[in-house]
Amino acid sequence: VLACAKNKLRLKKAQLLFHTDGQPFTSTSAATLTKGSTVLVSCGEPFVGTAVSENASTNAPARVPAPVLLLADHTFIDSDALQQLNHTATLPGVIRAVGYPDLCPGLRFPVGASFLVKDRVYPELIGGDIGCGMSLYLLPTLSSDARVDKLVAKLSRLEGPWSGSSASRLEAAGISSTAAHDLLLGTIGGGNHFAELQVVERVEDEAAFTRLGLRKDRMALLVHSGSRSLGKSVLEKTLEAAGDRVKDGVSFDAGSKEMEEYMEKHDHACAWARVNREVIAERFLALLLGGDEADGGDWMQERAQKVIDIHHNNVEIKEINGDSVWVHRKGAAPSDRGIVPIPGSRGAFTYLVEPYGPQDENAFSLPHGAGRKWTRTKAHAILSQKSKRNESGGKGDFEKTDLGGTVICEDSRLLLEEAPEAYKAIETVVEDVKEFARVVAVMRPVLTYKF
């Protein structure tokens, strides 16, 4: 608490702690604290003011928080993210909160976490990019002259509008059209989204690797994207209809009309996101092989095989010990769907891991990536200065990675914000969840495309 006061309140000599009733802090009285308790800090001065009871303003008992598990023995965790995780554990209906090594602060609730909730759904514990996730494809053998510089030139058109019919593609997948958002179908988007060519670095479980359908002599394509503006619109309209954001976040009781309406929109956004990743992969491969990106899924199925497709921003119901529990994932890969990818930064390996053993303790989920070490603002500030100090002094410093990969990114600011230095070490992230998942294979990035 003293360290937090020094850092957050800028108290250089924080020394003493008091309870709100004026009594000094002791090891015995500390045991009476609960989440949400108020602690007073001084720089050595005695207690001054009117002593009040802990719940004098509300006369309501403090909520008993749900069990919290933080899987980060070897990984740095931001204190703000941990505070958000602990606060979320006090929300009504939450019975378990799990933070993964990639845990980082969100707007109000953390990213890189899962929550088990009874009898209700919290839209904000899923976030705005509903259905965001990853797809992994086994690619056909590329020609021997497919040098990276040639691939870079071919992929320059990837982020423009897709030339196919969004309405027809969605209809074929049984998804209703959303005219306001469908123009973005087949586009990656900004932030940490990407499409990446990968090669097999090493295989640690031959049987699982073969069962997945990958091959050591073939490249793979990993696509990370979501529902673009659609999911964001769903969340914004949901919160607007619910009125002002309350401290506990907006929630809908199971079986209520409001929940049914939200879940219908949620499922639609997840389905849209899955088709979006498919179209991105098709466009990527069409540009590499000289095909027509508007040909649709049939062209792709003849040339590439989808081996993984998962959401890491979603909610789903699960039976646990006879009870129906809503698993909320906000930046967390499912651990009940078989092998999943845990990518590092664009300059780090991607680990394919297979969950094993009971998964209820970790809320049926795993990390969805390395997680940010620096905020975007901090990354830009530090790395822009680094770029200026280098002799080249340009964004070219960040278009090549230590693993020999190439990065395509036209946005100079995003190039810095998403630099490998801004992310945690993927090796420690994977190490921290070895109790729940084993490594199947490690993939090395060759070419990473970011908008």
PDB file of C-alpha atoms in Angstrom, residues 374 379-394 397-398 402 416 419 421:
ATOM      1  CA  TRP A 374       4.260  -0.744 -22.266  1.00  0.00           C
ATOM      2  CA  ALA A 379       6.094   2.631 -26.573  1.00  0.00           C
ATOM      3  CA  HIS A 380       5.848   5.448 -29.099  1.00  0.00           C
ATOM      4  CA  ALA A 381       7.713   7.889 -26.856  1.00  0.00           C
ATOM      5  CA  ILE A 382      10.599   5.516 -26.118  1.00  0.00           C
ATOM      6  CA  LEU A 383      10.984   3.981 -29.557  1.00  0.00           C
ATOM      7  CA  SER A 384      10.636   7.196 -31.536  1.00  0.00           C
ATOM      8  CA  GLN A 385      13.622   8.526 -29.608  1.00  0.00           C
ATOM      9  CA  LYS A 386      15.494   5.287 -30.265  1.00  0.00           C
ATOM     10  CA  SER A 387      14.755   5.635 -33.978  1.00  0.00           C
ATOM     11  CA  LYS A 388      16.088   9.178 -34.021  1.00  0.00           C
ATOM     12  CA  ARG A 389      19.330   8.107 -32.330  1.00  0.00           C
ATOM     13  CA  ASN A 390      19.977   5.375 -34.882  1.00  0.00           C
ATOM     14  CA  GLU A 391      21.912   6.293 -37.995  1.00  0.00           C
ATOM     15  CA  SER A 392      19.110   5.241 -40.315  1.00  0.00           C
ATOM     16  CA  GLY A 393      16.596   7.312 -38.325  1.00  0.00           C
ATOM     17  CA  GLY A 394      13.554   5.836 -40.037  1.00  0.00           C
ATOM     18  CA  ASP A 397      14.633   0.073 -38.072  1.00  0.00           C
ATOM     19  CA  PHE A 398      11.418  -1.665 -37.066  1.00  0.00           C
ATOM     20  CA  ASP A 402      15.636 -10.195 -34.518  1.00  0.00           C
ATOM     21  CA  LEU A 416       6.349   1.695 -33.043  1.00  0.00           C
ATOM     22  CA  ALA A 419       7.231  -3.148 -31.652  1.00  0.00           C
ATOM     23  CA  GLU A 421       9.978  -4.197 -27.084  1.00  0.00           C
TER      24      GLU A 421
END
